[in-house]
PDB file of C-alpha atoms in Angstrom:
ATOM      1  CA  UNK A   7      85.496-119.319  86.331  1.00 61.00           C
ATOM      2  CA  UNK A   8      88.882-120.297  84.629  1.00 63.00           C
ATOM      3  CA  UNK A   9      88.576-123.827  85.925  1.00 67.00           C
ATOM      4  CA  UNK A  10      84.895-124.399  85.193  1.00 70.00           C
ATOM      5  CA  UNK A  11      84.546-126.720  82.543  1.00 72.00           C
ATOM      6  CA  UNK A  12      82.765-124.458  79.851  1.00 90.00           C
ATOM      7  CA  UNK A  13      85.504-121.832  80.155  1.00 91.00           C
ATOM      8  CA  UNK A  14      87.805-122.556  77.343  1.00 90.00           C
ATOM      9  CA  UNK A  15      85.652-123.535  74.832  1.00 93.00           C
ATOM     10  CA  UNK A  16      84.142-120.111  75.837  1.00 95.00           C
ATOM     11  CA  UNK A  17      87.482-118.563  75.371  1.00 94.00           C
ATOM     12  CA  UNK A  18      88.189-120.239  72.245  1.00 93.00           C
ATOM     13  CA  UNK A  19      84.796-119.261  70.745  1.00 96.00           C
ATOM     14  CA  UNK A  20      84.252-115.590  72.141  1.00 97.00           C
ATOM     15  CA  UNK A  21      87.744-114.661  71.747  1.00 97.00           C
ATOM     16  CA  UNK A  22      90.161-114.339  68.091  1.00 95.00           C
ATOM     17  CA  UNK A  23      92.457-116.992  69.651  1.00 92.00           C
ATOM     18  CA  UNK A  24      92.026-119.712  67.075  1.00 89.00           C
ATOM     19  CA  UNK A  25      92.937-117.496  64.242  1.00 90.00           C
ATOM     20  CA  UNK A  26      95.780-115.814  66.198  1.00 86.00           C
ATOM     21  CA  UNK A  27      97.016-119.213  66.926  1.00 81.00           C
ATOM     22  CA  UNK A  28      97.172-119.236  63.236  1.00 80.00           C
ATOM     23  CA  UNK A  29      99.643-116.456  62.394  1.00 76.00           C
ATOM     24  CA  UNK A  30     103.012-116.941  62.594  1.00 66.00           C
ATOM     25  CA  UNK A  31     104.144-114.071  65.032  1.00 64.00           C
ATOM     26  CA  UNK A  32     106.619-114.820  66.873  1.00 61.00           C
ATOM     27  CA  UNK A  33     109.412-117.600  67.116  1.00 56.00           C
ATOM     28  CA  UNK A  34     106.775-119.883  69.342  1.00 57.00           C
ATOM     29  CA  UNK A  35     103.484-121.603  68.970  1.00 55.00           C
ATOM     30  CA  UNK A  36     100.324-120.144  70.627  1.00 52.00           C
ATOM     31  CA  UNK A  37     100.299-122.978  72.893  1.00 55.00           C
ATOM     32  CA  UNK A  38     103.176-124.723  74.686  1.00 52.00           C
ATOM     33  CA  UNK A  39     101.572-128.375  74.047  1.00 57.00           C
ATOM     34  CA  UNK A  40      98.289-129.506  71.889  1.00 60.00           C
ATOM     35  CA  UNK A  41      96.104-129.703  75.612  1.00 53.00           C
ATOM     36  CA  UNK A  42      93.434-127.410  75.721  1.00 59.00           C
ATOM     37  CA  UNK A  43      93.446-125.796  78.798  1.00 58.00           C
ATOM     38  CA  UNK A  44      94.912-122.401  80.319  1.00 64.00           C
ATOM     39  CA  UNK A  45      98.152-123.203  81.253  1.00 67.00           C
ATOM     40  CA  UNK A  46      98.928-124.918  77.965  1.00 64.00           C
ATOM     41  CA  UNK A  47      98.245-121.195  76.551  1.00 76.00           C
ATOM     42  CA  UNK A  48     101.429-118.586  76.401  1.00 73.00           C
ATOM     43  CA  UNK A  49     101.099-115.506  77.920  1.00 80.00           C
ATOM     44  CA  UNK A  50     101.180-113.219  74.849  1.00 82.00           C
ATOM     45  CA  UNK A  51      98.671-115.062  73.256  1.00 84.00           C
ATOM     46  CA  UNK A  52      96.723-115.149  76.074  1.00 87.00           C
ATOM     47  CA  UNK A  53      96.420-111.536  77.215  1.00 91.00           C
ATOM     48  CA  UNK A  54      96.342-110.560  72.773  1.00 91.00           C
ATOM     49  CA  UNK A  55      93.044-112.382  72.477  1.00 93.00           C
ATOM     50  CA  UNK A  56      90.865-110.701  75.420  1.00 95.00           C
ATOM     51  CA  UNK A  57      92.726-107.569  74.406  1.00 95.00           C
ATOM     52  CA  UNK A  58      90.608-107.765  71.099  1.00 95.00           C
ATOM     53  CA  UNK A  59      87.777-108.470  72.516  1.00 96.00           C
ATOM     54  CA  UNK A  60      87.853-105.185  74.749  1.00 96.00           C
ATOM     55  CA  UNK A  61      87.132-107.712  77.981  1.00 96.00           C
ATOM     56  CA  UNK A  62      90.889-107.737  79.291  1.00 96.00           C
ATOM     57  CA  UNK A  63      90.345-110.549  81.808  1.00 96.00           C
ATOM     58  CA  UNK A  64      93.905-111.527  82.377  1.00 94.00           C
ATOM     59  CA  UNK A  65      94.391-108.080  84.426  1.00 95.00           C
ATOM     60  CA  UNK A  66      90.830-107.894  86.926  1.00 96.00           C
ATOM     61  CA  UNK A  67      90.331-111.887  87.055  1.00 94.00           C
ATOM     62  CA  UNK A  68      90.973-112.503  90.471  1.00 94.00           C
ATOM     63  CA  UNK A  69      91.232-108.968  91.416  1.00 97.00           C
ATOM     64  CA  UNK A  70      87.286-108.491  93.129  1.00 95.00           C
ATOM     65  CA  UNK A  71      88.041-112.002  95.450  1.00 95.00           C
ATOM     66  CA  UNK A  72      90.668-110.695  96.867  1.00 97.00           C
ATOM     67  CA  UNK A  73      89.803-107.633  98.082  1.00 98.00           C
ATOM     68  CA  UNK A  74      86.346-108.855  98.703  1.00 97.00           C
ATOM     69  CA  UNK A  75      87.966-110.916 101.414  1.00 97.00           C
ATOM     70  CA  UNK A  76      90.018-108.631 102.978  1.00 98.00           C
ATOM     71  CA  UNK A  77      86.910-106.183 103.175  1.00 98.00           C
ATOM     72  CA  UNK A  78      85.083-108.955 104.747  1.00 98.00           C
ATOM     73  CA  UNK A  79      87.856-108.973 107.095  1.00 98.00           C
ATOM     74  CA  UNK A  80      87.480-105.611 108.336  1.00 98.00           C
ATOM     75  CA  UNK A  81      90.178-104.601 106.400  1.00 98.00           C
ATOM     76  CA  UNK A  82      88.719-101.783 103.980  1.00 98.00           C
ATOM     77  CA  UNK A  83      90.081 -98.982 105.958  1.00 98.00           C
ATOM     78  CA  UNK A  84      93.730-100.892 105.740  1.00 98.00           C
ATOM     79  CA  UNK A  85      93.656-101.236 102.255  1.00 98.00           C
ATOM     80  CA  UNK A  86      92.909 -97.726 101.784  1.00 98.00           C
ATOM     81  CA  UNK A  87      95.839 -96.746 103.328  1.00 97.00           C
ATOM     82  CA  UNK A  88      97.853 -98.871 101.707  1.00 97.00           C
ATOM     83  CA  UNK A  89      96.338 -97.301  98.158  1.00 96.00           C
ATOM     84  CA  UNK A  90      97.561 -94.205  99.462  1.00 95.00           C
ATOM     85  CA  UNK A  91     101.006 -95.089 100.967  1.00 97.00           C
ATOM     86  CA  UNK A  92     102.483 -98.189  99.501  1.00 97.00           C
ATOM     87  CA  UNK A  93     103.681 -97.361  96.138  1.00 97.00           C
ATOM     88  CA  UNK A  94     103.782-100.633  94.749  1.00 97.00           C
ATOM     89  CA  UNK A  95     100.232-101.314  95.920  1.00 97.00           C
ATOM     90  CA  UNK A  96      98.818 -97.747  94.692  1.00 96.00           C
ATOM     91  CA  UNK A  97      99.994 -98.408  91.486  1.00 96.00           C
ATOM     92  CA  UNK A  98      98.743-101.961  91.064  1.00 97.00           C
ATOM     93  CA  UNK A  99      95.527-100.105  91.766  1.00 97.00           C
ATOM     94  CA  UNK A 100      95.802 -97.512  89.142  1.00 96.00           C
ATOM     95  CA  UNK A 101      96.808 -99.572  86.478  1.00 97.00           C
ATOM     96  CA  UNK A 102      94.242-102.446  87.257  1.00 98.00           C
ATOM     97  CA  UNK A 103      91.780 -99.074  87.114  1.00 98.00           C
ATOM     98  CA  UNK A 104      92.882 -97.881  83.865  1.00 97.00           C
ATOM     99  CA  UNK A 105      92.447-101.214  82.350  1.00 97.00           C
ATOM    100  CA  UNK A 106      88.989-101.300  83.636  1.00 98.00           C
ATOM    101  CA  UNK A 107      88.481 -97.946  82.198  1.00 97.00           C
ATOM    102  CA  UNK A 108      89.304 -99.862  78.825  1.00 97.00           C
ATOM    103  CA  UNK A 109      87.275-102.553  79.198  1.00 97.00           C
ATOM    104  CA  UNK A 110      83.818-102.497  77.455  1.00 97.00           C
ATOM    105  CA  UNK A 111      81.113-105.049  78.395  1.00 97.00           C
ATOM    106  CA  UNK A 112      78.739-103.726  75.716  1.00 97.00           C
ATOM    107  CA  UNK A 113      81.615-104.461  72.983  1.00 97.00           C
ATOM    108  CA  UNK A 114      82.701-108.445  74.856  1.00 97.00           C
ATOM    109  CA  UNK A 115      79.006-108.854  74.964  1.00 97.00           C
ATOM    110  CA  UNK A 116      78.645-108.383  70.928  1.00 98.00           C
ATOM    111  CA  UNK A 117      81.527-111.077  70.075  1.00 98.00           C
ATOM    112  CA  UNK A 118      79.345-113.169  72.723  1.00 98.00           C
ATOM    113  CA  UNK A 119      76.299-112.703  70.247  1.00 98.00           C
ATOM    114  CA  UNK A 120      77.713-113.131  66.750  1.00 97.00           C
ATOM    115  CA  UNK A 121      80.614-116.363  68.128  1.00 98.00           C
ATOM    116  CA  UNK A 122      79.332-118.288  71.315  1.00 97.00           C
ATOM    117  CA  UNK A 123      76.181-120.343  71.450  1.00 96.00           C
ATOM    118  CA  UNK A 124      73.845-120.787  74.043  1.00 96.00           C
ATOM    119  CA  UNK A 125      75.881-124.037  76.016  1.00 96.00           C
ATOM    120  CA  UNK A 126      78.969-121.328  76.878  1.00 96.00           C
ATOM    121  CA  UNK A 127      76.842-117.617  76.565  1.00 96.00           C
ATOM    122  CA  UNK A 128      76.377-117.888  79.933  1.00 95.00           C
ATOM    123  CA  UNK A 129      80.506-117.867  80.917  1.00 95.00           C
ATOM    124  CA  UNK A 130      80.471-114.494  79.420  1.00 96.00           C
ATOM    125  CA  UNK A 131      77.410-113.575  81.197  1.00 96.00           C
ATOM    126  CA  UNK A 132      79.504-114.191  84.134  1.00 95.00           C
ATOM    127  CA  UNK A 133      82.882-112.544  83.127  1.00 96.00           C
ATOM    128  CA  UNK A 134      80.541-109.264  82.859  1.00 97.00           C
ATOM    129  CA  UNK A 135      78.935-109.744  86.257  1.00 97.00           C
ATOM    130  CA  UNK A 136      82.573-110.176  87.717  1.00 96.00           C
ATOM    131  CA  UNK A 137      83.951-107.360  85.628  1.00 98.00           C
ATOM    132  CA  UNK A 138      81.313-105.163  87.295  1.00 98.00           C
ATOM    133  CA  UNK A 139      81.933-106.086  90.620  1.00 98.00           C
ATOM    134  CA  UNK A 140      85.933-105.101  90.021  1.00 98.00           C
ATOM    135  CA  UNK A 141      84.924-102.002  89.015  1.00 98.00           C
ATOM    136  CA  UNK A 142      82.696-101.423  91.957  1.00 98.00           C
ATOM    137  CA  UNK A 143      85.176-103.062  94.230  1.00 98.00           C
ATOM    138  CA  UNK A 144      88.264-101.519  93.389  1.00 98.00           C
ATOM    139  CA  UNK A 145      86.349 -97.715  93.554  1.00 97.00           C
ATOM    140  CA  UNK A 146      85.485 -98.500  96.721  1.00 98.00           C
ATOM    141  CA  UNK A 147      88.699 -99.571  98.057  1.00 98.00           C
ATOM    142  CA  UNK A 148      90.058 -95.981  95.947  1.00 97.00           C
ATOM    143  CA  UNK A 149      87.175 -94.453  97.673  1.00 96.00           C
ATOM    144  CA  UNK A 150      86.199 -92.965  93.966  1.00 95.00           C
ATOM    145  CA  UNK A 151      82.624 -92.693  92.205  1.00 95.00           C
ATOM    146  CA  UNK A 152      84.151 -93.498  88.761  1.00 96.00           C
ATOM    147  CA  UNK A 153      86.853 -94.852  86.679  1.00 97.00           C
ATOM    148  CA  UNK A 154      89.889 -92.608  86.389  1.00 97.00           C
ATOM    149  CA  UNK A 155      87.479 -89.565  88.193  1.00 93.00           C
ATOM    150  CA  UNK A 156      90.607 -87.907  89.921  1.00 93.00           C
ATOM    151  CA  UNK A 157      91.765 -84.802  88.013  1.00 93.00           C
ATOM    152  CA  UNK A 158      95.213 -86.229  87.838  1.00 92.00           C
ATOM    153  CA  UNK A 159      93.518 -88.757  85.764  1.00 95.00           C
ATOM    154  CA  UNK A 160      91.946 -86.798  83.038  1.00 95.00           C
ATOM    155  CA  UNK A 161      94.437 -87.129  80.582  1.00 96.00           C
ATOM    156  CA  UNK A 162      94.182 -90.993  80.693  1.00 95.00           C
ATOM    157  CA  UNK A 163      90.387 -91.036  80.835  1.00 96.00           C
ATOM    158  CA  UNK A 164      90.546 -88.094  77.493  1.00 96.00           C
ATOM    159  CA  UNK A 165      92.866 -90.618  75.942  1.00 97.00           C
ATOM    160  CA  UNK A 166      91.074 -93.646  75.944  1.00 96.00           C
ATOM    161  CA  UNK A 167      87.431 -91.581  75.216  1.00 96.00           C
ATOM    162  CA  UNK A 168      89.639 -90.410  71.876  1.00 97.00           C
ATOM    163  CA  UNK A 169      90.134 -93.962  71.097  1.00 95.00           C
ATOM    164  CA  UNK A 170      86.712 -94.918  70.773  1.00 93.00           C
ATOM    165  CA  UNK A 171      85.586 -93.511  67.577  1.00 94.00           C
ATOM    166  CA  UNK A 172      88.393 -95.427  65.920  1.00 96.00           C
ATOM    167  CA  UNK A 173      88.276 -98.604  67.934  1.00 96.00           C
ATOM    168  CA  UNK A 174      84.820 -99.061  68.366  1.00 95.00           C
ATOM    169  CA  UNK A 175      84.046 -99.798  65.132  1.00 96.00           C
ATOM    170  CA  UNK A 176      87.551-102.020  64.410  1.00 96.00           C
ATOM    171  CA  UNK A 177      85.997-104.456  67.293  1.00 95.00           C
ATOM    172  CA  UNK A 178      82.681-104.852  65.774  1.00 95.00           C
ATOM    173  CA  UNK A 179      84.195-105.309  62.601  1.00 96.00           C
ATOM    174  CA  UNK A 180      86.346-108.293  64.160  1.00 96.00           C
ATOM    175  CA  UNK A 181      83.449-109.714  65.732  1.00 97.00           C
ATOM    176  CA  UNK A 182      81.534-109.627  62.159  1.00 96.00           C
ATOM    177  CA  UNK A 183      84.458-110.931  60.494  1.00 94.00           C
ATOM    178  CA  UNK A 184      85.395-113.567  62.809  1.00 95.00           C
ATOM    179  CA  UNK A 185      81.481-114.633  62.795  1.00 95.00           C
ATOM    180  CA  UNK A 186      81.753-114.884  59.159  1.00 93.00           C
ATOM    181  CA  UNK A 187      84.968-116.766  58.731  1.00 92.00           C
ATOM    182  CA  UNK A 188      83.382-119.227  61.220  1.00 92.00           C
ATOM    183  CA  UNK A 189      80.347-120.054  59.915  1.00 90.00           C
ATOM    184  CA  UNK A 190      81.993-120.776  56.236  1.00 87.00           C
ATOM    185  CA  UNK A 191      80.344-117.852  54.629  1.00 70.00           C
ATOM    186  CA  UNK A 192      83.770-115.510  53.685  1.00 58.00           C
ATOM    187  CA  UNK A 193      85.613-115.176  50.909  1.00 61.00           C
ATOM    188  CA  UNK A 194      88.837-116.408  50.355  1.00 61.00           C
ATOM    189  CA  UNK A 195      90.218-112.999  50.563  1.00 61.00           C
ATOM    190  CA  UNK A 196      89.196-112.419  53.883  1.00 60.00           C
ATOM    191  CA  UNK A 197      91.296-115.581  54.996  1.00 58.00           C
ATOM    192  CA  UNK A 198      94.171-113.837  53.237  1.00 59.00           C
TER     193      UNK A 198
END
């Protein structure tokens, strides 16, 4: 996906990175040269912009292939164990799963509607199909029906659901926002 030819312009459209590029907050540029492209992009940046967007990409990209292929290697049972023996590896999982938890299609999917047009809609399209299979992937390799479904988990999964009522609504906001400082139609003040 990342080196398909629509995918930054989908980036730069579905995502606040334009206008983040804008701010001055920190002691470097957005980008490390004027290229458009990923690895131009810093990391902070990078991660900041899908953040807002509630997609997270950065931490599952990638994530589904790979264990797709070791499943498809007849290692399912392998990984398994080493989800529930290799520290490292158990807690890649878990935090990889709590970001997922995060993640909300529905919310990605309404900056898709209000910023990206029709030529790079269907990138997004396929971000959601791919964030879908992580989830699917990575509960079966956790051998789990749901995100964060272990009781040791319930104060995470509480703690995000407590979130929503407050972040919901900042997102959509956003997405309105952005969609209005884009198409010309804001005031001043909401440049400021």
């Amino acid at each position: 996906v990342i080196k398909g030819e629509k995918f930054m312009e989908y980036f730069q459209r579905a995502t606040p990175i334009t206008e983040l590029s804008e701010l001055n907050l920190g002691s470097r540029p957005a980008k490390r040269k004027k290229a458009a492209d990923v690895e131009s992009l810093r990391a902070i940046p990078w991660v900041f912009a899908w953040t807002q967007t509630r997609f997270h990409v950065p931490v599952w990209l990638g994530v589904s292939e790979a264990l797709k292929k070791e499943i498809a290697a007849g290692n399912l049972a392998v990984l398994r164990q080493m989800g529930s023996e290799w520290p490292f590896f158990q807690s890649t999982l878990n935090l990889v799963e709590m970001v997922l938890a995060k993640a909300d299609p529905r919310v990605s999917a309404r900056y898709d509607e209000l910023l990206v047009n029709s030529t790079y809609a269907p990138v997004g399209v396929r971000l959601r199909n791919q964030l879908q299979e992580t989830i699917d992937i990575v509960l079966q390799v956790k051998n789990e029906n749901a995100l964060l479904g272990q009781p040791s988990d319930m104060l995470t999964l509480r703690a995000i659901e407590a979130r929503h009522p407050y972040i919901d609504p900042l997102n959509l906001l956003q997405a309105d926002i952005l969609h209005r400082l884009r198409q010309g139609e804001a005031s001043t003040a909401l440049h400021d």
